[in-house]
Tab-separated table of C-alpha atoms and ligand atoms in Angstrom:
chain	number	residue	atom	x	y	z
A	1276	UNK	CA	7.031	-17.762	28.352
A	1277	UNK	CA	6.039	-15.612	24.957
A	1278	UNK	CA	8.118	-17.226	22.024
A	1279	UNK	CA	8.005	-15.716	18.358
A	1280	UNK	CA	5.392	-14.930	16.332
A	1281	UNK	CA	5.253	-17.197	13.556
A	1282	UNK	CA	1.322	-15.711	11.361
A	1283	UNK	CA	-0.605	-18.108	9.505
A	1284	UNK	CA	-0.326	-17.916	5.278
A	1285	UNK	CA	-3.105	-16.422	4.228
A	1286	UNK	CA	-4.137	-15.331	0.924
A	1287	UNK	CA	-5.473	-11.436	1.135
A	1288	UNK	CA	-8.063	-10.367	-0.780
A	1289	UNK	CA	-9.955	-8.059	1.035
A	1290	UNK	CA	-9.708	-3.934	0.975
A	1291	UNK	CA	-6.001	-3.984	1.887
A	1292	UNK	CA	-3.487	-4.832	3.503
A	1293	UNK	CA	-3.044	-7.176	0.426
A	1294	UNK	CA	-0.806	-10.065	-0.748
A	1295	UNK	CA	3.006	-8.973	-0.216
A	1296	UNK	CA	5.042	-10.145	-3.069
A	1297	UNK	CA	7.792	-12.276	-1.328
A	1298	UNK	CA	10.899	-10.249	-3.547
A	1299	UNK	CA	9.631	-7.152	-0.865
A	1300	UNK	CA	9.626	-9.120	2.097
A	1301	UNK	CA	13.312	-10.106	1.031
A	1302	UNK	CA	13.809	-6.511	0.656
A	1303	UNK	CA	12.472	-5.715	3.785
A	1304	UNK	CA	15.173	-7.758	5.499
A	1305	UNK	CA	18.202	-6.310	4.224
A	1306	UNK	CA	20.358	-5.035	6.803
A	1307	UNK	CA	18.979	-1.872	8.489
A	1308	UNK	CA	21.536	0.957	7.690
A	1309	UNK	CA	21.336	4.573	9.243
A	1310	UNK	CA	19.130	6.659	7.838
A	1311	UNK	CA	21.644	9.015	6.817
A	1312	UNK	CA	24.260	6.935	5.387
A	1313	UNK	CA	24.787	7.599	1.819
A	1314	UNK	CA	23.797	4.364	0.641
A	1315	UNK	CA	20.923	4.988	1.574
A	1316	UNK	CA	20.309	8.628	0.420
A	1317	UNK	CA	21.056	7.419	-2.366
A	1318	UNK	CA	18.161	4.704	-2.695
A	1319	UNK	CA	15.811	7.347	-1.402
A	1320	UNK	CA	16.280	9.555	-4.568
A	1321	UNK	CA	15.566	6.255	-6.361
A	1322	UNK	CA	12.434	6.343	-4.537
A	1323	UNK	CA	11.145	9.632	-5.225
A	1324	UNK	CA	11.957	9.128	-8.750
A	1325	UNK	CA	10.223	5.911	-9.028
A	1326	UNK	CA	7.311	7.736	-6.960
A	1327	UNK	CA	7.139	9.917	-10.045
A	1328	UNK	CA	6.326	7.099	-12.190
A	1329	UNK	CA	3.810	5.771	-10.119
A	1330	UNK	CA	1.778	8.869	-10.191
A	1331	UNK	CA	2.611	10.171	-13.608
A	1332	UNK	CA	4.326	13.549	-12.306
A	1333	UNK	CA	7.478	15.396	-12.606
A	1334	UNK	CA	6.415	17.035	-8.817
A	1335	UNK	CA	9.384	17.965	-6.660
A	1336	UNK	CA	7.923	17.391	-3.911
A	1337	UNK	CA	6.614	13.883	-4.274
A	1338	UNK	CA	8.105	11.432	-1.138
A	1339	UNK	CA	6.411	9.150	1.163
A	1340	UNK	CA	5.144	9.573	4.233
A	1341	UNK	CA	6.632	7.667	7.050
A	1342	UNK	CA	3.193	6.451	8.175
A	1343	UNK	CA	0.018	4.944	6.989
A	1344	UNK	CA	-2.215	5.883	4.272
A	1345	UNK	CA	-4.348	7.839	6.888
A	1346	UNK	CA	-1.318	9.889	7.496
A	1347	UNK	CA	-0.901	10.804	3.858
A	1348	UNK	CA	-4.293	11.991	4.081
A	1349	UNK	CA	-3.774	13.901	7.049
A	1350	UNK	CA	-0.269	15.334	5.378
A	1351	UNK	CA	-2.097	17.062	2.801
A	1352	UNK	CA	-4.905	18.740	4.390
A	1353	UNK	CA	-2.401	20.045	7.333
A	1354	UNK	CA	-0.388	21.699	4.638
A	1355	UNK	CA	-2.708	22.877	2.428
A	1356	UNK	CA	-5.753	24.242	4.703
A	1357	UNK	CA	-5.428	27.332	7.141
A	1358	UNK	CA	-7.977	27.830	9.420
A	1359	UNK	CA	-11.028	30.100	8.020
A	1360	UNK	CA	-10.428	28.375	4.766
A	1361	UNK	CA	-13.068	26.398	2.825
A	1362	UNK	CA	-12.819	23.046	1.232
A	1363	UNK	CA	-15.369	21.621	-1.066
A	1364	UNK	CA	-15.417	17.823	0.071
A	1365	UNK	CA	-17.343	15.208	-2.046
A	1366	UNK	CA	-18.272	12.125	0.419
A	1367	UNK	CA	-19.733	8.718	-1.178
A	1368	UNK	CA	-18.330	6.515	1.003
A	1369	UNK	CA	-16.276	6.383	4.138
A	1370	UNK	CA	-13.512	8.105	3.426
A	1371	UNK	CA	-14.751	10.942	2.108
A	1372	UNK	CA	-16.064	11.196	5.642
A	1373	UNK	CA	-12.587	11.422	7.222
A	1374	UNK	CA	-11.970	13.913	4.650
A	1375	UNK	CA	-14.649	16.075	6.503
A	1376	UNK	CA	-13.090	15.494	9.846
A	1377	UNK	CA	-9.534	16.491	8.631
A	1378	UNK	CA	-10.941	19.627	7.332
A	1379	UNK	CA	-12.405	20.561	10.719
A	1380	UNK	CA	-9.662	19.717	12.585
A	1381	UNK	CA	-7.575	22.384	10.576
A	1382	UNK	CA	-9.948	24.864	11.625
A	1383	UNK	CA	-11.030	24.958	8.128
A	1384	UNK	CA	-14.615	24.487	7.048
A	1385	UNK	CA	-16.114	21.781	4.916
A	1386	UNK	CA	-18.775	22.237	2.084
A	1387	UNK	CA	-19.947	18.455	1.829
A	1388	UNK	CA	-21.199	17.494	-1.308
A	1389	UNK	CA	-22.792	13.795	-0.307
A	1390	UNK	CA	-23.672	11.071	-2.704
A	1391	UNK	CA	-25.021	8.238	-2.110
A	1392	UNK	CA	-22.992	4.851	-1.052
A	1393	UNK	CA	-22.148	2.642	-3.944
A	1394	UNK	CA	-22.615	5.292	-6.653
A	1395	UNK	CA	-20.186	7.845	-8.254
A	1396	UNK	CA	-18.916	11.703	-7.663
A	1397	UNK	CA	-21.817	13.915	-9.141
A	1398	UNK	CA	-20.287	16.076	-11.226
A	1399	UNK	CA	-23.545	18.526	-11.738
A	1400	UNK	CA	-23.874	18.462	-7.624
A	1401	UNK	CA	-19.854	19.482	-7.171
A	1402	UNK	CA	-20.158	22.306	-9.901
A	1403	UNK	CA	-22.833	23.390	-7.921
A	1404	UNK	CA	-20.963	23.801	-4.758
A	1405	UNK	CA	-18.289	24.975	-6.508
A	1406	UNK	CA	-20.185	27.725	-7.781
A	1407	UNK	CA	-22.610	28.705	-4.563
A	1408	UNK	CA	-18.880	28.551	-2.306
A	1409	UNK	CA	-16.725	31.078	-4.785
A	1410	UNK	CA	-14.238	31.639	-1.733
A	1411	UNK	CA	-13.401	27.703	-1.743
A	1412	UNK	CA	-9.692	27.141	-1.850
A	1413	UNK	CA	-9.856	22.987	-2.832
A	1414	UNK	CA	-11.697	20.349	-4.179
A	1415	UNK	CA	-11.286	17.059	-2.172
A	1416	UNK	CA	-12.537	13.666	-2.762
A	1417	UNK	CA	-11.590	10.164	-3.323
A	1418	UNK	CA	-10.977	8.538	-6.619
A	1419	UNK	CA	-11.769	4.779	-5.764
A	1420	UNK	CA	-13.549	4.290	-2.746
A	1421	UNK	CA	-12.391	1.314	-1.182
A	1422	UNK	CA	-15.639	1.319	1.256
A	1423	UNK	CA	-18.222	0.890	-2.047
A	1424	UNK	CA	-15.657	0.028	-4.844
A	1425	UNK	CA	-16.735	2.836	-7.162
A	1426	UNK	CA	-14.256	4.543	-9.273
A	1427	UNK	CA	-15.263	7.900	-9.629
A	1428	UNK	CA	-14.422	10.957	-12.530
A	1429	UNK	CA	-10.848	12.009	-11.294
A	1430	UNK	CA	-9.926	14.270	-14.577
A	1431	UNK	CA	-13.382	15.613	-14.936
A	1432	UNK	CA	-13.304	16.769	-11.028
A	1433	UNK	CA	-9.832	18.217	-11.689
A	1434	UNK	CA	-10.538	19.872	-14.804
A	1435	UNK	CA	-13.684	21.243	-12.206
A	1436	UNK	CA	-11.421	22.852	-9.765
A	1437	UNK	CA	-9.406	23.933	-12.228
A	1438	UNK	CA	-12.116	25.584	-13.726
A	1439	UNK	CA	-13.188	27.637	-10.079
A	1440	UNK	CA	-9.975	28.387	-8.939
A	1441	UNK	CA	-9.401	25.919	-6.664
A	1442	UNK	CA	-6.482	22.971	-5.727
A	1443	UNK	CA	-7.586	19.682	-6.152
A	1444	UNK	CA	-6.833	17.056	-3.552
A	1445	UNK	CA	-6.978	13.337	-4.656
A	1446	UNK	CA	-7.497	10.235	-2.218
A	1447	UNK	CA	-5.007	7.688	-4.606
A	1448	UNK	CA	-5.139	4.973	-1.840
A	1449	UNK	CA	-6.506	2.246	-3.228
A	1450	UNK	CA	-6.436	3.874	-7.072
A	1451	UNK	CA	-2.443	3.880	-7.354
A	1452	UNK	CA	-0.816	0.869	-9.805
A	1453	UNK	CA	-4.562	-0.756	-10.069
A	1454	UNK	CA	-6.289	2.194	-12.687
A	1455	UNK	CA	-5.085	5.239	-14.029
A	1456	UNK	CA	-3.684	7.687	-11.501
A	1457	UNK	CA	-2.244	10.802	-13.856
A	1458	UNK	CA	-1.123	13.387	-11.571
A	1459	UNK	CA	0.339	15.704	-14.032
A	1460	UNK	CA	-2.174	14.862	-17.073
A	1461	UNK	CA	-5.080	15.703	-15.416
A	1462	UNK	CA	-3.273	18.594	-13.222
A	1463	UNK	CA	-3.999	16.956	-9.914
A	1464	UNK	CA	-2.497	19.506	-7.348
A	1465	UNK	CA	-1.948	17.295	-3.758
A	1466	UNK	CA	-2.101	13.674	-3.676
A	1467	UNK	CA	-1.772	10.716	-1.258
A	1468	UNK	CA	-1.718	6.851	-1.582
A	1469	UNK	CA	-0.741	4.295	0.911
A	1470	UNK	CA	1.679	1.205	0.429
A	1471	UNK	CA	-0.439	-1.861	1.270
A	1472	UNK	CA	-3.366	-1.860	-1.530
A	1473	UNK	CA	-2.014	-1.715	-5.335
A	1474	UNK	CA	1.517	-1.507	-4.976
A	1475	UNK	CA	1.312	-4.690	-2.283
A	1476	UNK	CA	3.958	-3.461	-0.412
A	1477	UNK	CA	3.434	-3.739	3.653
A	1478	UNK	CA	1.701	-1.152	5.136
A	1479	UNK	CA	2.750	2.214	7.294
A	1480	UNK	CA	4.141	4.508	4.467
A	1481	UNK	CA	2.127	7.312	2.658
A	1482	UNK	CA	3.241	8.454	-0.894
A	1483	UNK	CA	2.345	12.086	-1.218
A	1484	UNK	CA	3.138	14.508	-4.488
A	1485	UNK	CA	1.882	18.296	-4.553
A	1486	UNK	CA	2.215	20.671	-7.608
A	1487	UNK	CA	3.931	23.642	-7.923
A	1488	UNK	CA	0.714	25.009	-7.284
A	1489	UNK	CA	0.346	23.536	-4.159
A	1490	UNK	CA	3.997	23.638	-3.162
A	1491	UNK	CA	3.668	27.608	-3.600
A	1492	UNK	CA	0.685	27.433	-1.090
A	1493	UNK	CA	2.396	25.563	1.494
A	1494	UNK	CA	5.754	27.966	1.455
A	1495	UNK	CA	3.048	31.215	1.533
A	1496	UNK	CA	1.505	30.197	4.758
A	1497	UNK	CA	0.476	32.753	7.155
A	1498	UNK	CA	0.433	30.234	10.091
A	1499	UNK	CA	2.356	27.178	11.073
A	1500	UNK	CA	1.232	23.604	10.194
A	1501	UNK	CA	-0.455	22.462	13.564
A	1502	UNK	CA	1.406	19.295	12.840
A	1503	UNK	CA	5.146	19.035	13.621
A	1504	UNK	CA	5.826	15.360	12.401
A	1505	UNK	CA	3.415	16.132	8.783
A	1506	UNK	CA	4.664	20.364	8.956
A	1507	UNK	CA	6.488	19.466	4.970
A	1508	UNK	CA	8.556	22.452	5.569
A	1509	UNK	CA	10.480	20.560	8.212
A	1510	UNK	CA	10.277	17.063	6.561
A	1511	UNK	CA	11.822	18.509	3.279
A	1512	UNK	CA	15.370	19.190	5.396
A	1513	UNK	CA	15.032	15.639	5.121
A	1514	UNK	CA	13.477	14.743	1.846
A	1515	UNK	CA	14.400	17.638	-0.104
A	1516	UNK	CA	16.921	17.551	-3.171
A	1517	UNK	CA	19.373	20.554	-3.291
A	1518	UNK	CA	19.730	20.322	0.760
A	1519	UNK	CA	21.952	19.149	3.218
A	1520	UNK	CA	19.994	16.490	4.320
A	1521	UNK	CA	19.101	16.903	8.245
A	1522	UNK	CA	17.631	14.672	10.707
A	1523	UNK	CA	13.776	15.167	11.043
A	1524	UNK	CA	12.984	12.109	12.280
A	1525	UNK	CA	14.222	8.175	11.977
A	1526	UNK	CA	12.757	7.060	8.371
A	1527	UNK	CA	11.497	3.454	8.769
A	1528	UNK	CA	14.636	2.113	6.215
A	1529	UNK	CA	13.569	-1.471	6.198
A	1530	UNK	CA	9.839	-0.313	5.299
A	1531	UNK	CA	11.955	2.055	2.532
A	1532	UNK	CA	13.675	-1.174	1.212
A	1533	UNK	CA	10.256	-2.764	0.869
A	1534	UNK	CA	8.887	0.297	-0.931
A	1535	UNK	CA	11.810	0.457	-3.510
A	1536	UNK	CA	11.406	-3.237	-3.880
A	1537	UNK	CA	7.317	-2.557	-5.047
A	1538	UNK	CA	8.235	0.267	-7.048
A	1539	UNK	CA	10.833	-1.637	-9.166
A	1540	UNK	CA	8.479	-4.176	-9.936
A	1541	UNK	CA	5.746	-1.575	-11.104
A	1542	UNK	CA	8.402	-0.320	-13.107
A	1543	UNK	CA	9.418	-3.793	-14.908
A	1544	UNK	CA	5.872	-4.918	-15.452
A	1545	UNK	CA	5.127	-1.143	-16.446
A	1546	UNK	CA	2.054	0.928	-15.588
A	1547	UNK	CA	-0.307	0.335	-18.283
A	1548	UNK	CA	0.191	-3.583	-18.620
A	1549	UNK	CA	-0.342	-3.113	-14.553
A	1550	UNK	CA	-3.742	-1.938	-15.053
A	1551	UNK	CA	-4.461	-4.106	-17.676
A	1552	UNK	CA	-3.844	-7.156	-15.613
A	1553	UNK	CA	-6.367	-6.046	-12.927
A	1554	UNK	CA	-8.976	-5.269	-15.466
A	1555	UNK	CA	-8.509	-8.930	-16.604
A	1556	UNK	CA	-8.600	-10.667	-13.549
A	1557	UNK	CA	-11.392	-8.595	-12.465
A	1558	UNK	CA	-13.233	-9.857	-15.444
A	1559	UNK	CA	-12.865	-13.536	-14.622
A	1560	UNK	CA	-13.810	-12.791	-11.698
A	1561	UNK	CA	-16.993	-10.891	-12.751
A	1562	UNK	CA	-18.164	-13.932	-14.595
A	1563	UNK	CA	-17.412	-16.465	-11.911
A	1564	UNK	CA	-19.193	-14.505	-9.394
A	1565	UNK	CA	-22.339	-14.057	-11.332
A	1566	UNK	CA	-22.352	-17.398	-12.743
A	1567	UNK	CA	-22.484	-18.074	-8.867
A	1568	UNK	CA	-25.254	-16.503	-8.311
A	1569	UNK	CA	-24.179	-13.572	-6.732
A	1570	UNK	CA	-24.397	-9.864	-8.235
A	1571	UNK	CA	-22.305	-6.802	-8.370
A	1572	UNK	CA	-23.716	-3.790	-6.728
A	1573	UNK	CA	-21.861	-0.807	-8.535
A	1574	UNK	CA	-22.885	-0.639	-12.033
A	1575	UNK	CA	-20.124	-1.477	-14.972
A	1576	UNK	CA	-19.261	1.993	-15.811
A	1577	UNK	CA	-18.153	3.193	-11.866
A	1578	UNK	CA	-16.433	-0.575	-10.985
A	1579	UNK	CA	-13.059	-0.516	-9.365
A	1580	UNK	CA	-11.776	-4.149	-11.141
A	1581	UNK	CA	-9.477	-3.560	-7.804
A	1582	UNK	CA	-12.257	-3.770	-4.795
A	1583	UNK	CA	-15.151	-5.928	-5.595
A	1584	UNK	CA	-18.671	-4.853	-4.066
A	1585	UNK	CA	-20.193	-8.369	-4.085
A	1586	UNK	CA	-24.331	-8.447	-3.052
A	1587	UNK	CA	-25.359	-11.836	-1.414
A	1588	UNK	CA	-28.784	-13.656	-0.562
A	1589	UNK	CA	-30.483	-12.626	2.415
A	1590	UNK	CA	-29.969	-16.048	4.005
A	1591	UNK	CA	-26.412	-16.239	4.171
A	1592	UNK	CA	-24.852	-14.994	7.367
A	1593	UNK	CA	-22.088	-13.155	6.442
A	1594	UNK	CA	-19.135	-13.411	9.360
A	1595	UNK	CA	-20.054	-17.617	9.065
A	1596	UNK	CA	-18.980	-17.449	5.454
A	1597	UNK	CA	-16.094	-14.915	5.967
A	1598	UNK	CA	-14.460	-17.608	8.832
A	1599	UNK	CA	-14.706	-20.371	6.944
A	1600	UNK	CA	-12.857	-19.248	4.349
A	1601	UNK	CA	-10.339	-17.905	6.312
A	1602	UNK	CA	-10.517	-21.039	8.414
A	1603	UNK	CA	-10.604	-23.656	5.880
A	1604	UNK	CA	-9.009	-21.787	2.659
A	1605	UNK	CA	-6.897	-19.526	4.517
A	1606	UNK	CA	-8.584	-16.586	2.011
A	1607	UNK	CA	-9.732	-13.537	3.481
A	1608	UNK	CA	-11.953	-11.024	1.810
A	1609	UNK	CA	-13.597	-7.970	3.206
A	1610	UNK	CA	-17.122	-7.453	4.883
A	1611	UNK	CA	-19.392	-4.528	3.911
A	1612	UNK	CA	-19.278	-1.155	5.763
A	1613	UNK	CA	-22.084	1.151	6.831
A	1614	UNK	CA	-25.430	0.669	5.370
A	1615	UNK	CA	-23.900	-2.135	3.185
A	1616	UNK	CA	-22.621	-4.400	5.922
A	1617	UNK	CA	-23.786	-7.624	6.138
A	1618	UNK	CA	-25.050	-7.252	2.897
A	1619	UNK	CA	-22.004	-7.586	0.954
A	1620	UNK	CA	-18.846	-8.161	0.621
A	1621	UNK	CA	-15.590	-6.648	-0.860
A	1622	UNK	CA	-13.123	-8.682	-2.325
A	1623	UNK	CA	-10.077	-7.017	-3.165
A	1624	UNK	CA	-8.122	-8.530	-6.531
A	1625	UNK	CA	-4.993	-5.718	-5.351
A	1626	UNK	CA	-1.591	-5.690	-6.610
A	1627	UNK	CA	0.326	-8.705	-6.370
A	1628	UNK	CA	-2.997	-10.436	-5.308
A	1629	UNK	CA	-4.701	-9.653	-8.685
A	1630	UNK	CA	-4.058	-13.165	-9.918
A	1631	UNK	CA	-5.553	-16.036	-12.151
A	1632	UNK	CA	-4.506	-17.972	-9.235
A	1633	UNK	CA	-6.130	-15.641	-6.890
A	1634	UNK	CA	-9.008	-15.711	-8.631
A	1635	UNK	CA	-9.783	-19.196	-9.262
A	1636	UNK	CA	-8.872	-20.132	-5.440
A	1637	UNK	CA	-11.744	-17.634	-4.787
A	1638	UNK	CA	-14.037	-18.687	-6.601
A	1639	UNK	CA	-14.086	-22.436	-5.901
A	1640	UNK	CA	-13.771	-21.895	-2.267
A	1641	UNK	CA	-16.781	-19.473	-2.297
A	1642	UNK	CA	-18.734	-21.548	-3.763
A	1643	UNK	CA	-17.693	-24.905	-2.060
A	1644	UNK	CA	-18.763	-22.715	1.389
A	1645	UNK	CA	-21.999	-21.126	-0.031
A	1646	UNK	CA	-22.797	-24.372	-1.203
A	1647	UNK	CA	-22.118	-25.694	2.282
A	1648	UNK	CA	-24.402	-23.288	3.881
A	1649	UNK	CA	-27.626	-24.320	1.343
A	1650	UNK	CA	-27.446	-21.942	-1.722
A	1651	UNK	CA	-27.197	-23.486	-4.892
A	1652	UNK	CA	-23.849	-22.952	-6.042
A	1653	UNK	CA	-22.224	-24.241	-8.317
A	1654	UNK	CA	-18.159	-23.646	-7.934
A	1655	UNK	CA	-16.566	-25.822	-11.371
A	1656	UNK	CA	-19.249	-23.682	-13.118
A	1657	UNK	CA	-17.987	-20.644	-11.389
A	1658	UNK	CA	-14.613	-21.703	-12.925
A	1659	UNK	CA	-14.945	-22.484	-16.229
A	1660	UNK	CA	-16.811	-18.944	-16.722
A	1661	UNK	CA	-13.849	-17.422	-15.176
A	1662	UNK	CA	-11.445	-19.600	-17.365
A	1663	UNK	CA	-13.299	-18.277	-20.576
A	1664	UNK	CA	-13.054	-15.126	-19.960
A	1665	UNK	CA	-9.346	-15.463	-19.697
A	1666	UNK	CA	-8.620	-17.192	-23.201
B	1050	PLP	C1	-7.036	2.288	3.086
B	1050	PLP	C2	-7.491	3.652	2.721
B	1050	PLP	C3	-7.101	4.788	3.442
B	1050	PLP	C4	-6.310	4.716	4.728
B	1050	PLP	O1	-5.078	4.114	4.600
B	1050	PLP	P1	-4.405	3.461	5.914
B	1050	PLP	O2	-3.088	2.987	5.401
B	1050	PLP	O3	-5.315	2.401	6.385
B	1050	PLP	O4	-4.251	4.541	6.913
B	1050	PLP	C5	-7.510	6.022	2.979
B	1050	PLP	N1	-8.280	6.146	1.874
B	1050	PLP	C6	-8.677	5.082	1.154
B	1050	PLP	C7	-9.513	5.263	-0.063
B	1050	PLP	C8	-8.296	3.806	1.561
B	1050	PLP	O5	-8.699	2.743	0.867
């Protein structure tokens, strides 16, 4: 017979899902009430308000998606693009790729603007395309690409699209709570984010905000969204303020609890000293890695202090290390994708898991298993250069 399902404890720092803070998993087990019980309309209005925060915006129409990350991404393109249109993407990494194939499936075409893996948005290149493509109607690319760990120019692109007519649509999944995401300041126009990287909630929702701009393009549509569940017209009977709230479809309420739960605690710990704790833990961990041995791949200016893009020596076999620290340290971190993998690998210092403790567990157990497999590592050393940095 099949009896519960009891996971290991792991600690989870690779590119998301990442360390759940145990007040949201006591959240997520409050009793499930129905979705339209006005408790609980209530405590979605809390949501969308504390949404707000997170991204900086007064939006209306800022509410998360009741599915993953992906989804969010999907949600915006489906309601923004027509087919016929154009869209500008800007691909340096893999998601910009998925970007492409959104576009396409919308009937819409994409002008790719590609850069290369592990290096930032060029701003000259996207002008450029901007510029040759005067009929484009956005400008979409990611802000921190969790496939490289580069951080790339989100006001300067904005203030770009701005600048040729165009919406710009921002990738926020892994950027949200761990570096500055400022949808109003830098007059993003649709954004997406997911639940499981920065704001270490568990996975399966999508917070999404569009501008007035944006909102003004949805509503003037001259055909339907091709998506029923992501068509926003229909999930705003739901979502809306100023509307009798109507069933669209069953919200996930437990996943809701959890989401209020994250968002309250990015509230009490506040948004700037949020960001500041991730660039200091990413600094320890900067100067235990290299002290190490090992080097970072994307250069100082571009680094996400969230997603770590960690180079190793040739003679280290990458899936041997990755189990045993997952089989002896219960740590997980993240292997290298495309033309990077087995080269590197990405280790994720994301919301709740962007800790001293975090960082120092990773660092002596990375070294005590590189060590183990004949580099010459030294982990207290590793330590103390993360400790200093910390002072
Ligand atoms: C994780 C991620 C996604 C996809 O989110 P899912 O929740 O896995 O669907 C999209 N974009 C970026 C940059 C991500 O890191």
């Amino acid at each position: 017979m099949i009896t519960s399902f009891h996971p290991p404890v792991r600690t989870l720092m690779g590119p998301g899902p990442s360390d759940v803070n145990p007040r949201i998993l006591e959240a997520l087990s409050r009793p499930t009430i129905g979705h339209l019980d006005p408790a609980f309309i209530e405590m979605m209005d809390q949501v969308k308000e504390l949404l707000q925060y997170a991204f900086q915006t007064k939006n209306e129409l800022t509410l998360p998606v009741s599915a993953p990350g992906s989804a969010g991404m999907e949600t915006v393109f489906a309601n923004l693009l027509e087919p016929g249109d154009i869209a500008v993407v800007c691909q340096n990494g893999v998601f910009g790729g998925r970007m492409k194939e959104n576009v396409e499936r919308c009937g819409a075409k994409a002008v790719m603007v590609e850069d290369e893996w592990g290096t930032a948005i060029d701003l000259n290149k996207v002008e450029d395309a901007l510029k040759a493509n005067p009929d484009a109607k956005l400008l979409a690319f990611v802000h921190a690409e969790t496939s490289t760990g580069v951080r790339s120019d989100a006001k300067a692109l904005c203030e770009l699209a701005r600048k040729y007519d165009c919406l710009s649509l921002v990738d926020a999944v892994t950027s949200l709570a761990g570096i500055e995401v400022d949808v109003d300041g830098w007059g993003i126009d649709a954004i997406y984010s997911g639940t499981q990287k920065c704001l270490s909630c568990v996975p399966g929702l999508a917070p999404v905000s569009f501008s007035e701009r944006a909102a003004e393009v949805i509503r003037g549509r001259e055909t339907t969204v091709q998506s029923w569940f992501l068509d926003l017209n229909l999930v705003m009977g739901y979502w809306g303020s100023n509307t009798k709230r109507a069933y669209h479809h069953t919200a996930p309420v437990n996943s809701l609890y959890a989401l209020h739960e994250s968002l309250v605690i990015l509230q009490e710990e506040g948004l700037e000293a949020c960001w500041a704790r991730h660039a200091r833990n990413h600094a320890a961990l900067v100067a235990g890695i290299e002290a190490l041995g090992l080097s970072f791949v994307v250069d100082i200016e571009h680094r996400l202090p969230q997603l770590n893009l960690v180079r190793f020596p040739e003679s280290i076999d990458d899936a041997t290390v990755r189990n045993a620290l997952l089989n002896s340290y219960d740590l997980e971190i993240g292997s290298g994708l495309g033309a990077l993998a087995g080269k590197v690998w990405r280790i994720g210092l994301m919301g709740f898991a962007s800790s001293e403790k975090n960082v120092f567990l990773c660092l002596s157990a990375l070294g005590n298993v590189l060590r183990a497999h004949g580099l010459d590592a030294d982990p207290a050393a590793a330590v103390i250069a993360a400790q200093a940095t910390l002072r």
